[in-house]
Amino acid sequence: MISITPRQVVRLAIGIAVLWGCSTTAVDAAGRVFQIGGLRATATTLGDTDDAGASVYAISSTDPLGSNPRLLPQLFRWDAGTGAVEQLTAWGRGVRPDPSGPSVSDDGVWVAVASSSDPVGANPGQSEELFLVATDGAEVRQLTAIA
C-alpha cells in the first residue's frame, strides 16, 4: 500500500484539474476534491499548499481581481476553506509558469518561484532568476543573480 500525505493529495488534485482545464481545486479533510476558484484559468500550473492545507498557491494567468489585465502568469493564493483569492505578485514580466508550480517552504513562510522580472531592483538584465515571495505577499527576496 502506498501512503501519501494530504499535501500530496492536493498537489495531485490540482494537477488533475489542470489537465481537465478546470479552475483551481483542493481536497477537504474527507478527501473530496472541490473547486476553490470560480474562474477558469487561461493557464494554471500545479499548485502547492501550506502544511495545514489552508492555502493553495499556484501560478495563473487569470485576472480575478482586476489587477492582472495583461493576463501575465502571476502567483496567487486561494483560501481552501472559502475560495477567496489573493494575487501575491504583479510583476511586469510575470512569473515563469513552471509546470511543477510554485513550492511552499517547509516552514510555510515562503513560496519559491522563477521569473525574469525585476521586483527587488537586482535583476536589470531580466535574466531568469529564483525568488522567494512571503506567503502573505509582503516581502520578496531574490535568491540567484545570473549575469
Tab-separated table of N, CA and C in Angstrom:
chain	number	residue	atom	x	y	z
A	1	MET	N	0.841	-1.179	0.000
A	1	MET	CA	0.000	0.000	0.000
A	1	MET	C	0.885	1.242	0.000
A	2	ILE	N	0.502	2.218	-0.807
A	2	ILE	CA	1.229	3.476	-0.896
A	2	ILE	C	0.607	4.464	0.077
A	3	SER	N	1.451	5.152	0.819
A	3	SER	CA	0.973	6.161	1.760
A	3	SER	C	1.344	7.538	1.230
A	4	ILE	N	0.351	8.430	1.125
A	4	ILE	CA	0.629	9.797	0.702
A	4	ILE	C	0.027	10.760	1.712
A	5	THR	N	0.636	11.913	1.797
A	5	THR	CA	0.179	12.933	2.733
A	5	THR	C	-0.959	13.736	2.123
A	6	PRO	N	-1.747	14.428	2.948
A	6	PRO	CA	-2.796	15.303	2.396
A	6	PRO	C	-2.242	16.342	1.430
A	7	ARG	N	-1.031	16.842	1.706
A	7	ARG	CA	-0.422	17.829	0.827
A	7	ARG	C	-0.181	17.226	-0.559
A	8	GLN	N	0.265	15.964	-0.613
A	8	GLN	CA	0.474	15.303	-1.892
A	8	GLN	C	-0.847	15.081	-2.614
A	9	VAL	N	-1.896	14.796	-1.876
A	9	VAL	CA	-3.219	14.612	-2.482
A	9	VAL	C	-3.683	15.908	-3.128
A	10	VAL	N	-3.480	17.030	-2.451
A	10	VAL	CA	-3.886	18.323	-3.003
A	10	VAL	C	-3.108	18.612	-4.275
A	11	ARG	N	-1.794	18.361	-4.269
A	11	ARG	CA	-0.993	18.590	-5.477
A	11	ARG	C	-1.504	17.728	-6.621
A	12	LEU	N	-1.858	16.482	-6.341
A	12	LEU	CA	-2.392	15.591	-7.361
A	12	LEU	C	-3.732	16.107	-7.880
A	13	ALA	N	-4.599	16.535	-6.980
A	13	ALA	CA	-5.912	17.038	-7.378
A	13	ALA	C	-5.783	18.278	-8.251
A	14	ILE	N	-4.874	19.168	-7.906
A	14	ILE	CA	-4.673	20.372	-8.708
A	14	ILE	C	-4.143	19.979	-10.080
A	15	GLY	N	-3.226	19.028	-10.123
A	15	GLY	CA	-2.695	18.558	-11.395
A	15	GLY	C	-3.782	17.974	-12.280
A	16	ILE	N	-4.671	17.191	-11.717
A	16	ILE	CA	-5.779	16.620	-12.478
A	16	ILE	C	-6.690	17.732	-12.990
A	17	ALA	N	-6.966	18.714	-12.150
A	17	ALA	CA	-7.832	19.822	-12.554
A	17	ALA	C	-7.224	20.591	-13.709
A	18	VAL	N	-5.901	20.790	-13.687
A	18	VAL	CA	-5.240	21.494	-14.783
A	18	VAL	C	-5.377	20.685	-16.068
A	19	LEU	N	-5.208	19.377	-15.974
A	19	LEU	CA	-5.357	18.539	-17.163
A	19	LEU	C	-6.774	18.604	-17.706
A	20	TRP	N	-7.757	18.709	-16.844
A	20	TRP	CA	-9.151	18.804	-17.270
A	20	TRP	C	-9.517	20.204	-17.740
A	21	GLY	N	-8.654	21.175	-17.510
A	21	GLY	CA	-8.953	22.547	-17.882
A	21	GLY	C	-9.879	23.233	-16.896
A	22	CYS	N	-9.935	22.730	-15.675
A	22	CYS	CA	-10.796	23.321	-14.644
A	22	CYS	C	-10.069	24.464	-13.957
A	23	SER	N	-10.779	25.153	-13.099
A	23	SER	CA	-10.112	26.136	-12.264
A	23	SER	C	-9.463	25.398	-11.103
A	24	THR	N	-8.773	26.123	-10.249
A	24	THR	CA	-8.015	25.509	-9.175
A	24	THR	C	-8.917	24.749	-8.218
A	25	THR	N	-8.417	23.627	-7.721
A	25	THR	CA	-9.185	22.769	-6.836
A	25	THR	C	-8.400	22.479	-5.572
A	26	ALA	N	-9.071	21.930	-4.598
A	26	ALA	CA	-8.418	21.492	-3.365
A	26	ALA	C	-9.117	20.225	-2.896
A	27	VAL	N	-8.613	19.678	-1.817
A	27	VAL	CA	-9.172	18.464	-1.242
A	27	VAL	C	-9.470	18.741	0.222
A	28	ASP	N	-10.697	18.388	0.682
A	28	ASP	CA	-11.026	18.623	2.080
A	28	ASP	C	-10.549	17.453	2.936
A	29	ALA	N	-10.772	17.539	4.239
A	29	ALA	CA	-10.276	16.536	5.182
A	29	ALA	C	-10.827	15.145	4.894
A	30	ALA	N	-11.984	15.069	4.271
A	30	ALA	CA	-12.584	13.774	3.941
A	30	ALA	C	-12.078	13.223	2.612
A	31	GLY	N	-11.194	13.968	1.936
A	31	GLY	CA	-10.643	13.505	0.674
A	31	GLY	C	-11.465	13.879	-0.540
A	32	ARG	N	-12.489	14.731	-0.384
A	32	ARG	CA	-13.310	15.161	-1.514
A	32	ARG	C	-12.613	16.294	-2.261
A	33	VAL	N	-12.576	16.208	-3.569
A	33	VAL	CA	-11.985	17.252	-4.403
A	33	VAL	C	-13.060	18.292	-4.689
A	34	PHE	N	-12.714	19.566	-4.528
A	34	PHE	CA	-13.684	20.626	-4.810
A	34	PHE	C	-12.993	21.823	-5.433
A	35	GLN	N	-13.773	22.616	-6.143
A	35	GLN	CA	-13.272	23.815	-6.806
A	35	GLN	C	-13.138	24.929	-5.784
A	36	ILE	N	-11.971	25.622	-5.802
A	36	ILE	CA	-11.807	26.738	-4.867
A	36	ILE	C	-11.691	28.070	-5.587
A	37	GLY	N	-11.606	28.054	-6.872
A	37	GLY	CA	-11.574	29.286	-7.637
A	37	GLY	C	-12.710	29.266	-8.623
A	38	GLY	N	-13.526	30.277	-8.645
A	38	GLY	CA	-14.675	30.295	-9.533
A	38	GLY	C	-14.334	30.733	-10.936
A	39	LEU	N	-13.060	30.933	-11.219
A	39	LEU	CA	-12.668	31.445	-12.520
A	39	LEU	C	-11.905	30.403	-13.305
A	40	ARG	N	-12.228	30.288	-14.544
A	40	ARG	CA	-11.479	29.389	-15.412
A	40	ARG	C	-10.166	30.093	-15.760
A	41	ALA	N	-9.082	29.400	-15.589
A	41	ALA	CA	-7.771	29.979	-15.841
A	41	ALA	C	-7.370	29.776	-17.291
A	42	THR	N	-6.672	30.763	-17.861
A	42	THR	CA	-6.141	30.570	-19.197
A	42	THR	C	-4.897	29.704	-19.134
A	43	ALA	N	-4.211	29.700	-18.018
A	43	ALA	CA	-3.073	28.812	-17.784
A	43	ALA	C	-2.855	28.761	-16.282
A	44	THR	N	-2.850	27.586	-15.737
A	44	THR	CA	-2.595	27.418	-14.309
A	44	THR	C	-1.627	26.273	-14.128
A	45	THR	N	-0.629	26.464	-13.277
A	45	THR	CA	0.342	25.408	-13.013
A	45	THR	C	-0.166	24.491	-11.913
A	46	LEU	N	0.567	23.436	-11.666
A	46	LEU	CA	0.330	22.667	-10.461
A	46	LEU	C	0.485	23.616	-9.286
A	47	GLY	N	-0.154	23.337	-8.191
A	47	GLY	CA	-0.068	24.202	-7.036
A	47	GLY	C	0.611	23.506	-5.880
A	48	ASP	N	0.774	24.235	-4.817
A	48	ASP	CA	1.312	23.686	-3.579
A	48	ASP	C	0.495	24.291	-2.441
A	49	THR	N	0.473	23.613	-1.319
A	49	THR	CA	-0.271	24.099	-0.165
A	49	THR	C	0.661	24.304	1.002
A	50	ASP	N	0.179	25.056	1.982
A	50	ASP	CA	0.894	25.087	3.244
A	50	ASP	C	0.614	23.752	3.941
A	51	ASP	N	1.360	23.442	4.986
A	51	ASP	CA	1.210	22.139	5.643
A	51	ASP	C	-0.179	21.909	6.212
A	52	ALA	N	-0.867	22.972	6.596
A	52	ALA	CA	-2.209	22.835	7.155
A	52	ALA	C	-3.259	22.600	6.068
A	53	GLY	N	-2.881	22.848	4.811
A	53	GLY	CA	-3.840	22.712	3.719
A	53	GLY	C	-4.831	23.856	3.657
A	54	ALA	N	-4.543	24.947	4.370
A	54	ALA	CA	-5.459	26.085	4.433
A	54	ALA	C	-5.348	26.997	3.219
A	55	SER	N	-4.165	27.052	2.605
A	55	SER	CA	-3.936	27.910	1.448
A	55	SER	C	-3.325	27.112	0.321
A	56	VAL	N	-3.781	27.403	-0.893
A	56	VAL	CA	-3.236	26.786	-2.097
A	56	VAL	C	-2.563	27.891	-2.902
A	57	TYR	N	-1.327	27.643	-3.331
A	57	TYR	CA	-0.557	28.603	-4.109
A	57	TYR	C	-0.373	28.041	-5.509
A	58	ALA	N	-0.648	28.848	-6.534
A	58	ALA	CA	-0.475	28.423	-7.921
A	58	ALA	C	-0.147	29.639	-8.767
A	59	ILE	N	0.457	29.384	-9.910
A	59	ILE	CA	0.756	30.436	-10.871
A	59	ILE	C	-0.319	30.366	-11.942
A	60	SER	N	-0.963	31.501	-12.173
A	60	SER	CA	-2.075	31.517	-13.119
A	60	SER	C	-2.087	32.829	-13.888
A	61	SER	N	-2.612	32.782	-15.101
A	61	SER	CA	-2.730	33.993	-15.908
A	61	SER	C	-4.181	34.475	-15.939
A	62	THR	N	-4.856	34.340	-14.823
A	62	THR	CA	-6.221	34.846	-14.693
A	62	THR	C	-6.195	36.294	-14.219
A	63	ASP	N	-7.332	36.919	-14.190
A	63	ASP	CA	-7.467	38.292	-13.693
A	63	ASP	C	-8.686	38.392	-12.778
A	64	PRO	N	-8.695	37.631	-11.678
A	64	PRO	CA	-9.893	37.601	-10.830
A	64	PRO	C	-10.154	38.880	-10.049
A	65	LEU	N	-9.122	39.710	-9.868
A	65	LEU	CA	-9.260	40.903	-9.035
A	65	LEU	C	-9.141	42.202	-9.825
A	66	GLY	N	-8.958	42.094	-11.143
A	66	GLY	CA	-8.786	43.289	-11.966
A	66	GLY	C	-7.396	43.875	-11.897
A	67	SER	N	-6.443	43.148	-11.317
A	67	SER	CA	-5.077	43.654	-11.173
A	67	SER	C	-4.097	42.958	-12.108
A	68	ASN	N	-4.586	42.129	-13.036
A	68	ASN	CA	-3.726	41.423	-13.983
A	68	ASN	C	-4.330	41.506	-15.390
A	69	PRO	N	-4.593	42.734	-15.889
A	69	PRO	CA	-5.283	42.891	-17.169
A	69	PRO	C	-4.509	42.343	-18.366
A	70	ARG	N	-3.178	42.246	-18.262
A	70	ARG	CA	-2.382	41.705	-19.375
A	70	ARG	C	-2.342	40.176	-19.328
A	71	LEU	N	-2.975	39.587	-18.322
A	71	LEU	CA	-3.053	38.129	-18.157
A	71	LEU	C	-1.679	37.474	-18.141
A	72	LEU	N	-0.734	38.133	-17.453
A	72	LEU	CA	0.596	37.546	-17.272
A	72	LEU	C	0.526	36.495	-16.176
A	73	PRO	N	1.336	35.455	-16.260
A	73	PRO	CA	1.337	34.474	-15.173
A	73	PRO	C	1.815	35.134	-13.880
A	74	GLN	N	1.002	35.073	-12.848
A	74	GLN	CA	1.336	35.661	-11.553
A	74	GLN	C	1.090	34.619	-10.470
A	75	LEU	N	1.622	34.870	-9.292
A	75	LEU	CA	1.438	33.971	-8.157
A	75	LEU	C	0.176	34.366	-7.398
A	76	PHE	N	-0.699	33.390	-7.184
A	76	PHE	CA	-1.947	33.597	-6.465
A	76	PHE	C	-2.032	32.656	-5.269
A	77	ARG	N	-2.791	33.104	-4.279
A	77	ARG	CA	-3.099	32.250	-3.123
A	77	ARG	C	-4.610	32.144	-3.019
A	78	TRP	N	-5.095	30.900	-2.894
A	78	TRP	CA	-6.514	30.646	-2.682
A	78	TRP	C	-6.703	30.108	-1.282
A	79	ASP	N	-7.696	30.613	-0.578
A	79	ASP	CA	-8.072	30.078	0.730
A	79	ASP	C	-8.877	28.813	0.468
A	80	ALA	N	-8.390	27.680	0.945
A	80	ALA	CA	-9.036	26.400	0.655
A	80	ALA	C	-10.404	26.287	1.316
A	81	GLY	N	-10.644	27.041	2.371
A	81	GLY	CA	-11.934	26.974	3.048
A	81	GLY	C	-13.000	27.831	2.411
A	82	THR	N	-12.609	29.031	1.970
A	82	THR	CA	-13.594	29.983	1.448
A	82	THR	C	-13.532	30.177	-0.059
A	83	GLY	N	-12.389	29.830	-0.657
A	83	GLY	CA	-12.209	30.069	-2.085
A	83	GLY	C	-11.739	31.477	-2.397
A	84	ALA	N	-11.559	32.316	-1.376
A	84	ALA	CA	-11.092	33.689	-1.590
A	84	ALA	C	-9.715	33.654	-2.241
A	85	VAL	N	-9.477	34.575	-3.162
A	85	VAL	CA	-8.222	34.613	-3.898
A	85	VAL	C	-7.468	35.899	-3.592
A	86	GLU	N	-6.153	35.803	-3.584
A	86	GLU	CA	-5.288	36.964	-3.402
A	86	GLU	C	-4.140	36.853	-4.397
A	87	GLN	N	-3.886	37.923	-5.141
A	87	GLN	CA	-2.756	37.940	-6.070
A	87	GLN	C	-1.538	38.391	-5.287
A	88	LEU	N	-0.483	37.557	-5.255
A	88	LEU	CA	0.708	37.871	-4.471
A	88	LEU	C	1.785	38.585	-5.268
A	89	THR	N	1.786	38.455	-6.590
A	89	THR	CA	2.744	39.175	-7.423
A	89	THR	C	1.990	39.960	-8.486
A	90	ALA	N	2.605	41.056	-8.901
A	90	ALA	CA	2.102	41.858	-10.016
A	90	ALA	C	3.327	42.345	-10.777
A	91	TRP	N	4.122	41.377	-11.209
A	91	TRP	CA	5.407	41.677	-11.816
A	91	TRP	C	5.259	41.911	-13.311
A	92	GLY	N	6.004	42.906	-13.817
A	92	GLY	CA	5.894	43.330	-15.207
A	92	GLY	C	6.122	42.249	-16.239
A	93	ARG	N	6.969	41.274	-15.943
A	93	ARG	CA	7.199	40.172	-16.886
A	93	ARG	C	6.555	38.886	-16.389
A	94	GLY	N	5.794	38.994	-15.321
A	94	GLY	CA	5.112	37.833	-14.776
A	94	GLY	C	6.056	36.878	-14.069
A	95	VAL	N	5.529	35.738	-13.713
A	95	VAL	CA	6.260	34.666	-13.050
A	95	VAL	C	6.330	33.516	-14.038
A	96	ARG	N	7.465	32.832	-14.090
A	96	ARG	CA	7.572	31.710	-15.030
A	96	ARG	C	6.559	30.631	-14.662
A	97	PRO	N	5.703	30.254	-15.606
A	97	PRO	CA	4.708	29.212	-15.318
A	97	PRO	C	5.316	27.817	-15.387
A	98	ASP	N	6.219	27.530	-14.460
A	98	ASP	CA	6.872	26.227	-14.393
A	98	ASP	C	5.818	25.143	-14.244
A	99	PRO	N	5.883	24.086	-15.048
A	99	PRO	CA	4.866	23.033	-14.962
A	99	PRO	C	4.707	22.418	-13.573
A	100	SER	N	5.783	22.420	-12.790
A	100	SER	CA	5.680	21.844	-11.442
A	100	SER	C	5.085	22.832	-10.450
A	101	GLY	N	4.909	24.080	-10.855
A	101	GLY	CA	4.276	25.074	-9.997
A	101	GLY	C	5.214	25.659	-8.966
A	102	PRO	N	4.676	26.529	-8.128
A	102	PRO	CA	5.472	27.120	-7.058
A	102	PRO	C	5.709	26.088	-5.959
A	103	SER	N	6.634	26.399	-5.065
A	103	SER	CA	6.938	25.483	-3.967
A	103	SER	C	6.915	26.241	-2.649
A	104	VAL	N	6.076	25.777	-1.720
A	104	VAL	CA	5.977	26.401	-0.400
A	104	VAL	C	7.069	25.824	0.497
A	105	SER	N	7.749	26.700	1.239
A	105	SER	CA	8.804	26.254	2.147
A	105	SER	C	8.229	25.388	3.259
A	106	ASP	N	9.083	24.556	3.850
A	106	ASP	CA	8.637	23.656	4.916
A	106	ASP	C	8.043	24.398	6.105
A	107	ASP	N	8.542	25.617	6.367
A	107	ASP	CA	8.010	26.383	7.495
A	107	ASP	C	6.758	27.190	7.117
A	108	GLY	N	6.361	27.128	5.833
A	108	GLY	CA	5.146	27.798	5.390
A	108	GLY	C	5.239	29.302	5.280
A	109	VAL	N	6.452	29.848	5.289
A	109	VAL	CA	6.632	31.293	5.274
A	109	VAL	C	6.890	31.838	3.867
A	110	TRP	N	7.467	31.018	2.986
A	110	TRP	CA	7.893	31.471	1.675
A	110	TRP	C	7.340	30.584	0.565
A	111	VAL	N	7.218	31.184	-0.626
A	111	VAL	CA	6.875	30.445	-1.836
A	111	VAL	C	7.981	30.740	-2.852
A	112	ALA	N	8.603	29.695	-3.397
A	112	ALA	CA	9.665	29.861	-4.383
A	112	ALA	C	9.064	29.884	-5.789
A	113	VAL	N	9.492	30.871	-6.590
A	113	VAL	CA	9.072	30.997	-7.985
A	113	VAL	C	10.262	31.481	-8.810
A	114	ALA	N	10.197	31.277	-10.114
A	114	ALA	CA	11.217	31.781	-11.028
A	114	ALA	C	10.590	32.875	-11.887
A	115	SER	N	11.405	33.861	-12.255
A	115	SER	CA	10.909	34.951	-13.083
A	115	SER	C	12.065	35.708	-13.712
A	116	SER	N	11.782	36.355	-14.844
A	116	SER	CA	12.753	37.269	-15.440
A	116	SER	C	12.374	38.719	-15.119
A	117	SER	N	11.456	38.901	-14.202
A	117	SER	CA	11.077	40.242	-13.738
A	117	SER	C	12.169	40.795	-12.820
A	118	ASP	N	12.013	42.026	-12.406
A	118	ASP	CA	12.975	42.687	-11.527
A	118	ASP	C	12.254	43.304	-10.327
A	119	PRO	N	11.597	42.476	-9.490
A	119	PRO	CA	10.774	43.024	-8.410
A	119	PRO	C	11.541	43.654	-7.261
A	120	VAL	N	12.841	43.361	-7.115
A	120	VAL	CA	13.611	43.933	-5.999
A	120	VAL	C	14.738	44.841	-6.473
A	121	GLY	N	14.810	45.122	-7.782
A	121	GLY	CA	15.833	46.017	-8.305
A	121	GLY	C	17.202	45.389	-8.440
A	122	ALA	N	17.287	44.085	-8.458
A	122	ALA	CA	18.579	43.403	-8.569
A	122	ALA	C	18.661	42.531	-9.819
A	123	ASN	N	17.751	42.721	-10.776
A	123	ASN	CA	17.742	41.919	-11.994
A	123	ASN	C	17.502	42.805	-13.219
A	124	PRO	N	18.373	43.829	-13.396
A	124	PRO	CA	18.151	44.760	-14.506
A	124	PRO	C	18.287	44.105	-15.880
A	125	GLY	N	19.053	43.019	-15.966
A	125	GLY	CA	19.220	42.320	-17.244
A	125	GLY	C	18.068	41.388	-17.565
A	126	GLN	N	17.129	41.263	-16.645
A	126	GLN	CA	15.924	40.444	-16.797
A	126	GLN	C	16.241	38.990	-17.144
A	127	SER	N	17.278	38.459	-16.475
A	127	SER	CA	17.578	37.038	-16.634
A	127	SER	C	16.642	36.224	-15.756
A	128	GLU	N	16.501	34.961	-16.058
A	128	GLU	CA	15.625	34.072	-15.284
A	128	GLU	C	16.262	33.845	-13.914
A	129	GLU	N	15.590	34.277	-12.856
A	129	GLU	CA	16.122	34.172	-11.500
A	129	GLU	C	15.118	33.488	-10.585
A	130	LEU	N	15.605	33.047	-9.447
A	130	LEU	CA	14.767	32.400	-8.444
A	130	LEU	C	14.465	33.403	-7.338
A	131	PHE	N	13.191	33.481	-6.945
A	131	PHE	CA	12.742	34.421	-5.928
A	131	PHE	C	11.962	33.695	-4.845
A	132	LEU	N	11.993	34.250	-3.655
A	132	LEU	CA	11.109	33.826	-2.574
A	132	LEU	C	10.096	34.936	-2.356
A	133	VAL	N	8.836	34.564	-2.302
A	133	VAL	CA	7.756	35.508	-2.026
A	133	VAL	C	7.140	35.086	-0.699
A	134	ALA	N	7.017	36.022	0.239
A	134	ALA	CA	6.376	35.707	1.519
A	134	ALA	C	4.947	35.248	1.240
A	135	THR	N	4.474	34.282	2.018
A	135	THR	CA	3.136	33.731	1.773
A	135	THR	C	2.029	34.765	1.949
A	136	ASP	N	2.333	35.880	2.594
A	136	ASP	CA	1.347	36.963	2.687
A	136	ASP	C	1.590	38.028	1.613
A	137	GLY	N	2.613	37.816	0.758
A	137	GLY	CA	2.924	38.739	-0.327
A	137	GLY	C	3.657	39.994	0.093
A	138	ALA	N	3.989	40.127	1.374
A	138	ALA	CA	4.571	41.364	1.896
A	138	ALA	C	6.062	41.536	1.599
A	139	GLU	N	6.757	40.461	1.250
A	139	GLU	CA	8.204	40.558	1.046
A	139	GLU	C	8.624	39.654	-0.100
A	140	VAL	N	9.634	40.119	-0.852
A	140	VAL	CA	10.221	39.330	-1.941
A	140	VAL	C	11.729	39.340	-1.764
A	141	ARG	N	12.349	38.186	-1.928
A	141	ARG	CA	13.807	38.072	-1.881
A	141	ARG	C	14.282	37.388	-3.159
A	142	GLN	N	15.332	37.958	-3.762
A	142	GLN	CA	15.939	37.327	-4.930
A	142	GLN	C	17.037	36.401	-4.442
A	143	LEU	N	17.004	35.134	-4.867
A	143	LEU	CA	17.976	34.154	-4.402
A	143	LEU	C	19.165	33.978	-5.332
A	144	THR	N	18.954	34.184	-6.632
A	144	THR	CA	20.031	33.984	-7.595
A	144	THR	C	20.290	35.267	-8.346
A	145	ALA	N	21.489	35.356	-8.937
A	145	ALA	CA	21.868	36.518	-9.741
A	145	ALA	C	22.745	36.035	-10.882
A	146	ILE	N	22.126	35.582	-11.944
A	146	ILE	CA	22.861	35.072	-13.101
A	146	ILE	C	23.176	36.240	-14.015
A	147	ALA	N	24.443	36.384	-14.319
A	147	ALA	CA	24.875	37.521	-15.165
A	147	ALA	C	24.588	37.271	-16.612
